[in-house]
PDB file of C-alpha atoms in Angstrom:
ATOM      1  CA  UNK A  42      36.525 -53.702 -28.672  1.00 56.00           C
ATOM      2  CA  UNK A  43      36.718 -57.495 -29.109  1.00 61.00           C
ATOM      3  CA  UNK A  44      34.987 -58.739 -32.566  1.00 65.00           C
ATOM      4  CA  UNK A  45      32.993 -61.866 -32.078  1.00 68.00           C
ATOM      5  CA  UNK A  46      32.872 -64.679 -34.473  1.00 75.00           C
ATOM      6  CA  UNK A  47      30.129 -65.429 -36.546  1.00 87.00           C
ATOM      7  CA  UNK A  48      27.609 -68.041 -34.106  1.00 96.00           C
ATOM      8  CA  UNK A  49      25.118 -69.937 -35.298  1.00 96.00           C
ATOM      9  CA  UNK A  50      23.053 -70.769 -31.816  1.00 98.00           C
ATOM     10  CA  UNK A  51      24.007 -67.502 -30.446  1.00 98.00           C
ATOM     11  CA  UNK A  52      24.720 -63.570 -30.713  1.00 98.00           C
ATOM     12  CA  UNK A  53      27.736 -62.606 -28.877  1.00 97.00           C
ATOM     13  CA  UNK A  54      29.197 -58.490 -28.643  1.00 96.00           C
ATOM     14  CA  UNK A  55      31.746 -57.361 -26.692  1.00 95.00           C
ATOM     15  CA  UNK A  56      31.544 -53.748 -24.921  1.00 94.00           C
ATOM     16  CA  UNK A  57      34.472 -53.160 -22.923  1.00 88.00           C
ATOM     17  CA  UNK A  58      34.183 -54.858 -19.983  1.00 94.00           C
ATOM     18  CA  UNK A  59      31.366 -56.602 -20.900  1.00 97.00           C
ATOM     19  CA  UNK A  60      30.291 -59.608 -23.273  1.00 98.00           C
ATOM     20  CA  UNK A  61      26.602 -60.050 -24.203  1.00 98.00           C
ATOM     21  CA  UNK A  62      25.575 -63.340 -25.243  1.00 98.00           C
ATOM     22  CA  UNK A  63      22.254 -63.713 -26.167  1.00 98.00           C
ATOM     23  CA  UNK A  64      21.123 -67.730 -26.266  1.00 98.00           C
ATOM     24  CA  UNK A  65      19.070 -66.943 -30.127  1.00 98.00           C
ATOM     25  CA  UNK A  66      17.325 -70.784 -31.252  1.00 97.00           C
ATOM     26  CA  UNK A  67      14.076 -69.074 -32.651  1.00 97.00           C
ATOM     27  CA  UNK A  68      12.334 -71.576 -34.087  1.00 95.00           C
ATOM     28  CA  UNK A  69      13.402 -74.165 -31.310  1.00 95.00           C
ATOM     29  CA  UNK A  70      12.554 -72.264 -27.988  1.00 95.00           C
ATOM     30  CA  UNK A  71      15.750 -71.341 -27.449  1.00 97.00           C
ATOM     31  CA  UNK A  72      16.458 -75.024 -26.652  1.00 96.00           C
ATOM     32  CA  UNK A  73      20.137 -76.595 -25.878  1.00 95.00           C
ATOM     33  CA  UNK A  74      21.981 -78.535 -28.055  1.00 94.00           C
ATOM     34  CA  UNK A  75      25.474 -79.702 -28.811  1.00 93.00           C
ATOM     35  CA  UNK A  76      26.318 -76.686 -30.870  1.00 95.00           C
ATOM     36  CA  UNK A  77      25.207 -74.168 -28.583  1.00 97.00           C
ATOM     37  CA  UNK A  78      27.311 -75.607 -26.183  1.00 97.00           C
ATOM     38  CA  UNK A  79      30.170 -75.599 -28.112  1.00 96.00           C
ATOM     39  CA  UNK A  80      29.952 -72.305 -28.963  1.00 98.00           C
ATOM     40  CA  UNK A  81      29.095 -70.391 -25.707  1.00 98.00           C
ATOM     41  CA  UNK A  82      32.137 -72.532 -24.863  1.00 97.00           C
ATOM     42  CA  UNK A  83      34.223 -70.785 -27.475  1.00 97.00           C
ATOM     43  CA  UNK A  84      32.481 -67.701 -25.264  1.00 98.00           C
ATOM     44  CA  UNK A  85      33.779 -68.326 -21.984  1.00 98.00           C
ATOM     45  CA  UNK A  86      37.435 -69.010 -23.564  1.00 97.00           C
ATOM     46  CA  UNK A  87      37.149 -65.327 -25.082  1.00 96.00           C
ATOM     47  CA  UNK A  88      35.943 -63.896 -22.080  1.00 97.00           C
ATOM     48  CA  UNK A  89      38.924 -65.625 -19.724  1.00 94.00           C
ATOM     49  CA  UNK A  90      41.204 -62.711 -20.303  1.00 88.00           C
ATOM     50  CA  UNK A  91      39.132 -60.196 -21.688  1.00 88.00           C
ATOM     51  CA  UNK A  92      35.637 -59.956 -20.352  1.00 96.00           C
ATOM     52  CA  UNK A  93      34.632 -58.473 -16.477  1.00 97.00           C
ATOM     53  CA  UNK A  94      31.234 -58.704 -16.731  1.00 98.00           C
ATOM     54  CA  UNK A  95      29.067 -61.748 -19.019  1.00 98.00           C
ATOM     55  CA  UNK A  96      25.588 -61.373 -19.344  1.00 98.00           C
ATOM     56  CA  UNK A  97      23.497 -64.124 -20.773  1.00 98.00           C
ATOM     57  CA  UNK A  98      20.093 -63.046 -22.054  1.00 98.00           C
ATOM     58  CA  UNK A  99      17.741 -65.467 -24.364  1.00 98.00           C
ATOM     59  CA  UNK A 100      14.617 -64.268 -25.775  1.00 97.00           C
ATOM     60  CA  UNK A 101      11.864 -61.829 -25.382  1.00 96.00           C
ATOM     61  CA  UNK A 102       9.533 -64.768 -24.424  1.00 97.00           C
ATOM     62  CA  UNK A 103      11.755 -67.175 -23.498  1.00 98.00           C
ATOM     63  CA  UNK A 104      15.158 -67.132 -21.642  1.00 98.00           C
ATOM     64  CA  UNK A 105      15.937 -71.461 -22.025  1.00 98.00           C
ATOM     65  CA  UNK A 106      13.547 -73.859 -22.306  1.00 97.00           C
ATOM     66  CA  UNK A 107      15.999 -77.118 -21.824  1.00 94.00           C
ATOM     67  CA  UNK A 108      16.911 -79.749 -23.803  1.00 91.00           C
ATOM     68  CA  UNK A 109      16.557 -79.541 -27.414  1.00 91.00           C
ATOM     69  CA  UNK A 110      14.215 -82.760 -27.535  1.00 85.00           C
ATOM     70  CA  UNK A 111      14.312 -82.443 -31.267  1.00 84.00           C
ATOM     71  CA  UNK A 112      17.980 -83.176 -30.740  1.00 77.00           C
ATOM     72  CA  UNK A 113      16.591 -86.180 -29.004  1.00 77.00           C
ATOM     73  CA  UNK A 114      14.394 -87.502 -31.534  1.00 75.00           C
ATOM     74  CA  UNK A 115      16.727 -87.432 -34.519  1.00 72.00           C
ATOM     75  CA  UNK A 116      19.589 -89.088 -32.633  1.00 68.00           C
ATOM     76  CA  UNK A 117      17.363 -91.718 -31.620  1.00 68.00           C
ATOM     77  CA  UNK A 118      15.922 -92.085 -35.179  1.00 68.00           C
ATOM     78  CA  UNK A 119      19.469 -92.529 -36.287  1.00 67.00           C
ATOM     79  CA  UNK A 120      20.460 -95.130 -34.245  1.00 60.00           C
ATOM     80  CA  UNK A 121      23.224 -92.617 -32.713  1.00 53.00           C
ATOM     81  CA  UNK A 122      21.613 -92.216 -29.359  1.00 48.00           C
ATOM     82  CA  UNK A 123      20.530 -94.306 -26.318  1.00 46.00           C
ATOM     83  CA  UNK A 124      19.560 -92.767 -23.637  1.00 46.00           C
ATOM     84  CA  UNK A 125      17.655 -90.190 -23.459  1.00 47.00           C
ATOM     85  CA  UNK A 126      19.073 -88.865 -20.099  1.00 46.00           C
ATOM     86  CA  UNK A 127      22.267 -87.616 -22.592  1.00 49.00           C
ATOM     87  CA  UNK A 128      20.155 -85.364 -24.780  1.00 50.00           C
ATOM     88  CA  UNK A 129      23.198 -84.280 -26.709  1.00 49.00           C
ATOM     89  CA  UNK A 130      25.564 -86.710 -28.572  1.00 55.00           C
ATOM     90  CA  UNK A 131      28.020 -85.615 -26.309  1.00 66.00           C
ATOM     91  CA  UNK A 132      27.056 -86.170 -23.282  1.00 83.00           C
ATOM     92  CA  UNK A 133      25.710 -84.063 -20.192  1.00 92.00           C
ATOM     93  CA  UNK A 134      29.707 -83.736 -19.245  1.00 95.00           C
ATOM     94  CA  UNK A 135      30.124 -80.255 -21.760  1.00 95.00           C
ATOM     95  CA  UNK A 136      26.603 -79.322 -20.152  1.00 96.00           C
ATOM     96  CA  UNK A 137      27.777 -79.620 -16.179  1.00 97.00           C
ATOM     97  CA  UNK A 138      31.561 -78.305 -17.586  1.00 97.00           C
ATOM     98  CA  UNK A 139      30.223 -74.858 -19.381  1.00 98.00           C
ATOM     99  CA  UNK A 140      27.529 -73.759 -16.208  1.00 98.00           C
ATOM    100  CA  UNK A 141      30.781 -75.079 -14.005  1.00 98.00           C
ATOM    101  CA  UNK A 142      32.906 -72.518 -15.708  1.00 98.00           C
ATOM    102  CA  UNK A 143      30.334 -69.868 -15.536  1.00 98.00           C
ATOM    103  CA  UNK A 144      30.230 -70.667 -11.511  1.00 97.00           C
ATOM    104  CA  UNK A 145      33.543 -70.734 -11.048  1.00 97.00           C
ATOM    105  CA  UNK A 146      35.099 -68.400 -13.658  1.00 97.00           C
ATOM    106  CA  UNK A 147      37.132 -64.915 -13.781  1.00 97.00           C
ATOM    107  CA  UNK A 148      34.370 -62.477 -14.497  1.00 98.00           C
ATOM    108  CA  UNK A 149      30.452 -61.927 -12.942  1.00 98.00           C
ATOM    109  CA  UNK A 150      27.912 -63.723 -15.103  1.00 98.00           C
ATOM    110  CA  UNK A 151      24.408 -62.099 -14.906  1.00 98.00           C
ATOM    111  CA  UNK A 152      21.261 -63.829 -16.301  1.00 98.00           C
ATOM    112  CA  UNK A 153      18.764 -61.418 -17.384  1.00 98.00           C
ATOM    113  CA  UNK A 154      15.712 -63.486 -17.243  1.00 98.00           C
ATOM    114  CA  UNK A 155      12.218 -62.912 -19.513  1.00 98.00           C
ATOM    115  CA  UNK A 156       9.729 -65.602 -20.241  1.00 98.00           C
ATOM    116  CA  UNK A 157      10.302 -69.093 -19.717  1.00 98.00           C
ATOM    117  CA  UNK A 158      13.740 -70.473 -18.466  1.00 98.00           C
ATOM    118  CA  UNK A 159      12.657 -74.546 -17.831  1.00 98.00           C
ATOM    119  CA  UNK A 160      14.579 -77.186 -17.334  1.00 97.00           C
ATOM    120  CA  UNK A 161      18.560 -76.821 -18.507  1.00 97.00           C
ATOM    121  CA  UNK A 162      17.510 -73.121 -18.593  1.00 98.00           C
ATOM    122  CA  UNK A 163      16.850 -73.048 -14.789  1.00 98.00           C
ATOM    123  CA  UNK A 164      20.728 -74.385 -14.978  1.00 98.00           C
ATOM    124  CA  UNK A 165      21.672 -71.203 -16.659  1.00 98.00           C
ATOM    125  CA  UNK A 166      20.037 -69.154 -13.928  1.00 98.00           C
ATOM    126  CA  UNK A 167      21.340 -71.549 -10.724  1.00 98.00           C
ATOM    127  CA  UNK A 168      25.106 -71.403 -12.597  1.00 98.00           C
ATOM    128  CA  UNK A 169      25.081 -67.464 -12.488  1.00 98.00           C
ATOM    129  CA  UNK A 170      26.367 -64.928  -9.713  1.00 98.00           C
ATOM    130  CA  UNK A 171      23.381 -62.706 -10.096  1.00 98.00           C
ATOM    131  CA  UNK A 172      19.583 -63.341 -11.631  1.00 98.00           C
ATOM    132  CA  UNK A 173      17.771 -59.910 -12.832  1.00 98.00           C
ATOM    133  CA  UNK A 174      14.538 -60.584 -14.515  1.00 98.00           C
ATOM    134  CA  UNK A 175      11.437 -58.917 -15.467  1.00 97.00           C
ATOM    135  CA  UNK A 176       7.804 -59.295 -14.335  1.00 97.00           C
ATOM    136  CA  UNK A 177       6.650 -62.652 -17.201  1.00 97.00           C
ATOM    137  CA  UNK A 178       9.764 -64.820 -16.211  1.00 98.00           C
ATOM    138  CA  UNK A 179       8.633 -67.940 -14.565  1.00 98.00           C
ATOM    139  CA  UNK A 180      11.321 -71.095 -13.714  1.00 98.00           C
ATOM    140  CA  UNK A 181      10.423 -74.644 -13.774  1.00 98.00           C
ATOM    141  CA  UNK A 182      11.925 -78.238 -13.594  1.00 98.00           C
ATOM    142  CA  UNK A 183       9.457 -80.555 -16.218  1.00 96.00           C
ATOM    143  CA  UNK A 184      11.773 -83.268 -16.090  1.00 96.00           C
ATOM    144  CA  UNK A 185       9.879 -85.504 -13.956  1.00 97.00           C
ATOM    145  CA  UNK A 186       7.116 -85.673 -16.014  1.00 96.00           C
ATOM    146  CA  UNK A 187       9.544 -86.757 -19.409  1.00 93.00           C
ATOM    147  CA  UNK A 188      10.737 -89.616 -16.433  1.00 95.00           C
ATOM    148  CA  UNK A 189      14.119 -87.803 -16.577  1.00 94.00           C
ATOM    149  CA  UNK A 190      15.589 -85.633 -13.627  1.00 96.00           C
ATOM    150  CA  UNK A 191      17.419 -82.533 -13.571  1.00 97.00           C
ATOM    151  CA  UNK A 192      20.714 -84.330 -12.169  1.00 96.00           C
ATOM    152  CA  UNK A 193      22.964 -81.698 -13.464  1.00 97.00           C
ATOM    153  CA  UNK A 194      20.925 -78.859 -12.759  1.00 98.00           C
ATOM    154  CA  UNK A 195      20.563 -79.646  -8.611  1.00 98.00           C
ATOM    155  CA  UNK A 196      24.504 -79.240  -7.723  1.00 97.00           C
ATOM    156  CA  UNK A 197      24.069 -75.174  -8.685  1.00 98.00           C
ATOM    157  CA  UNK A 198      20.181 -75.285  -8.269  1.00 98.00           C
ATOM    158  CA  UNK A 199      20.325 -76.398  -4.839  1.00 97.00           C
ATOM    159  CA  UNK A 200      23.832 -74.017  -3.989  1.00 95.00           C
ATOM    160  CA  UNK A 201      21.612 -71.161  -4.824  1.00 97.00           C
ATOM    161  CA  UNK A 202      18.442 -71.743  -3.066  1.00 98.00           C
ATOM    162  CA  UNK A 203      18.967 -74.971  -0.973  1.00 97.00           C
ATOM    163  CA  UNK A 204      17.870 -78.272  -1.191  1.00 97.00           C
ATOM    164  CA  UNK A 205      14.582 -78.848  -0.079  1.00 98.00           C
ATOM    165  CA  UNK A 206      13.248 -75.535  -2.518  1.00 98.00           C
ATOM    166  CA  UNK A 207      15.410 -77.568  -5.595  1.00 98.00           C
ATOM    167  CA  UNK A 208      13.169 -80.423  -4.292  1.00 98.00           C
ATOM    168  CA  UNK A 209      10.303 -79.217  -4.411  1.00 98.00           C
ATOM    169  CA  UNK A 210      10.743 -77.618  -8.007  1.00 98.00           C
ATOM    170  CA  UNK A 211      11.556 -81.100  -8.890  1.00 98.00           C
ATOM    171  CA  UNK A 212       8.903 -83.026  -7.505  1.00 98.00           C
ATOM    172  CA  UNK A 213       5.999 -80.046  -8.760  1.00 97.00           C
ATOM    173  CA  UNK A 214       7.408 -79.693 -12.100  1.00 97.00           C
ATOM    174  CA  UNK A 215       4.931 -76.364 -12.085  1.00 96.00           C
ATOM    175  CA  UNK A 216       6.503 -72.955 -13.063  1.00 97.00           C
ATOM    176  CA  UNK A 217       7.014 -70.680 -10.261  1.00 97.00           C
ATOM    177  CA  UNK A 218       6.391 -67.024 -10.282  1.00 98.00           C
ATOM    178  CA  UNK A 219       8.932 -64.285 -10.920  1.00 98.00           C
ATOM    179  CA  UNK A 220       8.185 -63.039  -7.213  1.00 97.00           C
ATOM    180  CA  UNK A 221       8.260 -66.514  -5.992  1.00 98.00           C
ATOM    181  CA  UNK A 222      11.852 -66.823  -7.675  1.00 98.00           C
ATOM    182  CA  UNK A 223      12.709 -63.693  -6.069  1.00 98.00           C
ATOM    183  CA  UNK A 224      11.678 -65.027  -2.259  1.00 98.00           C
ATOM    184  CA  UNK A 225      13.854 -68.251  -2.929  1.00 98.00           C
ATOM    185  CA  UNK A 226      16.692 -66.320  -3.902  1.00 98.00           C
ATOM    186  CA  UNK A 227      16.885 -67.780  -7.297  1.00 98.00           C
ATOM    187  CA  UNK A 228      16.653 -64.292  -8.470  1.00 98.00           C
ATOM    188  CA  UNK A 229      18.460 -61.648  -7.314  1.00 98.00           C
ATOM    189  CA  UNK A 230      16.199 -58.420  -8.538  1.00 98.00           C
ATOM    190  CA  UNK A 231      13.208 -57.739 -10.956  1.00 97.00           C
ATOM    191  CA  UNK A 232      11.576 -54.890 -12.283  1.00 96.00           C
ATOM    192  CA  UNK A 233       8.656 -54.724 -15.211  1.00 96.00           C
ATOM    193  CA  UNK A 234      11.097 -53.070 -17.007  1.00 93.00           C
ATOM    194  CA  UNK A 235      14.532 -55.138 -16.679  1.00 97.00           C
ATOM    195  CA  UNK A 236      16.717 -53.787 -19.279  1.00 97.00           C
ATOM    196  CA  UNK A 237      16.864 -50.841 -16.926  1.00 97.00           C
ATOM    197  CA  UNK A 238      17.744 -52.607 -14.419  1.00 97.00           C
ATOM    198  CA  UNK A 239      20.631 -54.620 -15.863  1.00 98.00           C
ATOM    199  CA  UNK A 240      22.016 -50.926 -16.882  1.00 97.00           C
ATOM    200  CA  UNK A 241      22.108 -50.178 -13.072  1.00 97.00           C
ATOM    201  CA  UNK A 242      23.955 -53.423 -12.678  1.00 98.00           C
ATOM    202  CA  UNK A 243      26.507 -53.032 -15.060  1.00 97.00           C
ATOM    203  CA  UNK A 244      27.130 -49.420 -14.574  1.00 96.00           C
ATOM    204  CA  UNK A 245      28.028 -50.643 -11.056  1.00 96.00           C
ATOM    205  CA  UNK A 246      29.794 -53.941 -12.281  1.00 97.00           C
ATOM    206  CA  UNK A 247      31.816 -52.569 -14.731  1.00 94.00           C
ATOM    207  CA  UNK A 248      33.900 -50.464 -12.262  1.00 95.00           C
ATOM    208  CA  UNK A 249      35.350 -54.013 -10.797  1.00 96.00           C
ATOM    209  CA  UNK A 250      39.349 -54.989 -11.431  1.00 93.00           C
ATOM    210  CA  UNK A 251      38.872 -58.290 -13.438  1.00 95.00           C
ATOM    211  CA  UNK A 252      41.460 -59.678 -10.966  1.00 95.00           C
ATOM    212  CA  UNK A 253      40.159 -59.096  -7.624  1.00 96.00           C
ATOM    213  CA  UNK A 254      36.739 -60.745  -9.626  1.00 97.00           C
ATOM    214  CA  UNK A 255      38.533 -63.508 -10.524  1.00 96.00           C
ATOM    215  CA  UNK A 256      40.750 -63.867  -7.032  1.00 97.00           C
ATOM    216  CA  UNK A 257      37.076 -63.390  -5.547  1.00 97.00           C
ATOM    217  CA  UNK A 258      35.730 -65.849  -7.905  1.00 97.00           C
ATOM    218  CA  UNK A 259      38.084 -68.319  -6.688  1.00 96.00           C
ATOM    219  CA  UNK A 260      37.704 -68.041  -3.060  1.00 97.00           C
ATOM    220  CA  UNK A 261      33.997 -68.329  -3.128  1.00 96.00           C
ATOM    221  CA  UNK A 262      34.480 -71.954  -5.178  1.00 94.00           C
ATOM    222  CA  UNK A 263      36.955 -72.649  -2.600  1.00 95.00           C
ATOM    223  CA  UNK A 264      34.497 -72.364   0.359  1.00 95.00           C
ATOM    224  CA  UNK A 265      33.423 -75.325   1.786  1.00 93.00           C
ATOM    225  CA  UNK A 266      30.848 -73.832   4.219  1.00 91.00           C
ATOM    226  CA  UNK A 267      32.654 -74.909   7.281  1.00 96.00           C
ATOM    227  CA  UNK A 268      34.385 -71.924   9.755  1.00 97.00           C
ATOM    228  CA  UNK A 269      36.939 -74.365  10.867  1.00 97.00           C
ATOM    229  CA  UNK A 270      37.888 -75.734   7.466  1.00 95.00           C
ATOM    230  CA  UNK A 271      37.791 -72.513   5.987  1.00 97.00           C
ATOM    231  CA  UNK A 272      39.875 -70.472   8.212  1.00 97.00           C
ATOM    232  CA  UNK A 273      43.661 -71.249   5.920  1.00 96.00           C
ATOM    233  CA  UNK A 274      41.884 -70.402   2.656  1.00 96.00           C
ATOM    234  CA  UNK A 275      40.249 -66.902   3.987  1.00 97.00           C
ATOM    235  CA  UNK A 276      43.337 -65.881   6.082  1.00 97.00           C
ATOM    236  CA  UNK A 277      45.554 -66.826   2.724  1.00 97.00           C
ATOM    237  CA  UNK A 278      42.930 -64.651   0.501  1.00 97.00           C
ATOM    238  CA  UNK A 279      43.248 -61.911   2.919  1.00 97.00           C
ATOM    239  CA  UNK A 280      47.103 -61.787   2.819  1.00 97.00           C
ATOM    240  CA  UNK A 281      47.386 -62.208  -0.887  1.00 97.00           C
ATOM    241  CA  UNK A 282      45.134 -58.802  -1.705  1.00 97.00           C
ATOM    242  CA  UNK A 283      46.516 -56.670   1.024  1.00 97.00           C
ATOM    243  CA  UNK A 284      49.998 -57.708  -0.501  1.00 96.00           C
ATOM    244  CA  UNK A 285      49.069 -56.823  -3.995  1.00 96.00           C
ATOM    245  CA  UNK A 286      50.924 -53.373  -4.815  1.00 96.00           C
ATOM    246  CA  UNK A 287      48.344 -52.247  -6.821  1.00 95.00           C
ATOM    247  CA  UNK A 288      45.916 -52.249  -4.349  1.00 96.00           C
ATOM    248  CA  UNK A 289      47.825 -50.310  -1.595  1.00 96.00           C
ATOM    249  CA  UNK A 290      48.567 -48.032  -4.487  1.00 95.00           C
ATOM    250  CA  UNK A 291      44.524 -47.420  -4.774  1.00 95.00           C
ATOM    251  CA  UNK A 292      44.155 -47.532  -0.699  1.00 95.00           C
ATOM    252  CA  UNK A 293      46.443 -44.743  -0.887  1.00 95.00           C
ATOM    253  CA  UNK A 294      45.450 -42.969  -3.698  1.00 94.00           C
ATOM    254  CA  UNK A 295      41.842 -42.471  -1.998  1.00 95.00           C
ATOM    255  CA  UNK A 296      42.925 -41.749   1.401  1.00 96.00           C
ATOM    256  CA  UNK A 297      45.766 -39.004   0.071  1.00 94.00           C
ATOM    257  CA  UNK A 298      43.368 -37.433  -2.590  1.00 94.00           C
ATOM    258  CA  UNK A 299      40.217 -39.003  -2.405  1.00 94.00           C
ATOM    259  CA  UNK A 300      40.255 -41.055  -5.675  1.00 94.00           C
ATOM    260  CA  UNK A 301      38.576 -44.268  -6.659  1.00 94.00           C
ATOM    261  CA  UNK A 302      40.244 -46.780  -7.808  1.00 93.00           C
ATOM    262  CA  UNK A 303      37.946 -46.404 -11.237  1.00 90.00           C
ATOM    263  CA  UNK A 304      38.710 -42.401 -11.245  1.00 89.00           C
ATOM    264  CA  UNK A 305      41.440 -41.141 -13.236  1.00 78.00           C
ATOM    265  CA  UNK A 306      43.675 -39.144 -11.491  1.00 66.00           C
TER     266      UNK A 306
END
């Protein structure tokens, strides 16, 4: 088992396959700011060869709640800040580069959802492969009313549950319901209570080959939605796992005796 480093803005374990990271700001709503960033980037990089499965949880009553407008404040107070559109001193480009990775990276990224994820949070959610929550998680875009927008949530927002619901969410700037969520497809499954659900999950998950997830994870960023310009990459994908020893190996394992590839012999 992996030992974490010690985090300031987060609490990280590692349980072989899987790496918990828990977003833990207390006494700032679980907010974002620079240092979180950094080190949930310091995350992924752990996770790259290790980790199968990452699930991101916040709080008890909140999951995210954006921006750390504190943050704001005290940058603009000292003269280092000037817009407020780059709520951390560094820019929205580690922001759009960390839920990119999560999108696009070799292992299945769950959000379990309770309580509040606004704003950047929502980000968090749009940026994972699957959304389990329980029944007090609502989802909301307030950036509108700040005179902001959530320009680098809508790229993963609107992937997940089209344009004109990210839209909407944007224009409202109203929480929506956990059930609401659900009908969108922002969330994948809830249940009053959800830490027995993400146990089904990741009793499931944790059987996966962290290379087919991260050849799979790779061919899904690939896809450009088009059947025509599609067609090399899926034929290409389909050659390079049926080629793949090891998996002929398991194909015949289970057809000769009838093991899984997660069985011992």
């Amino acid at each position: 088992m992996m030992t974490a480093p010690s985090y300031q803005t987060i609490r990280v374990r590692f349980q072989d396959p899987i790496c918990f990271l828990q977003l833990y700001r207390p006494d700032a709503q679980n907010t974002i700011n620079d240092q979180l960033l950094a080190e949930c980037s310091d995350v992924l990089d752990r996770c790259e060869e290790s980790a199968t499965v990452l699930v991101i949880e916040g709080l008890p009553e909140t999951f995210c709640f954006g921006a750390d407008f504190t943050a704001i404040r005290a940058a603009q107070t000292q003269g280092n800040g000037h817009s407020a559109a780059a709520f951390a001193s560094g820019g929205p480009e580690p922001l759009y580069d960390l839920w990119q990775r999560l999108t696009t990276g070799p292992y299945v990224v769950i959000s379990h959802v309770r309580g509040k994820a606004n704003a950047g949070g929502v980000g968090f959610v749009a940026a994972s492969d699957i959304v389990i929550a329980d029944d007090s998680a609502v989802f909301s875009l307030s950036e509108l009313l700040f005179g902001l927008m959530p320009a680098c949530v809508l790229p993963f927002l609107s992937r997940r549950v089209g344009w004109q619901k990210a839209h909407y969410m944007t224009l409202m700037t109203h929480p929506i319901s956990v059930s609401q969520a659900v009908a969108w497809g922002l969330v994948d499954a809830h249940e009053p209570n959800s830490d027995i659900l993400l146990r089904r999950h990741l009793s499931r998950l944790k059987r996966l080959n962290k290379t087919a997830v991260a050849r799979y994870k790779r061919f899904a960023s690939s896809l450009s939605g088009s059947l025509v310009v599609d067609r090399q990459l899926a034929l290409a994908a389909n050659k390079e796992v049926f080629s793949d020893p090891r998996n002929i190996d398991n194909i015949v394992r289970y057809v000769e005796q009838g093991i899984f590839p997660w069985e011992s012999s």
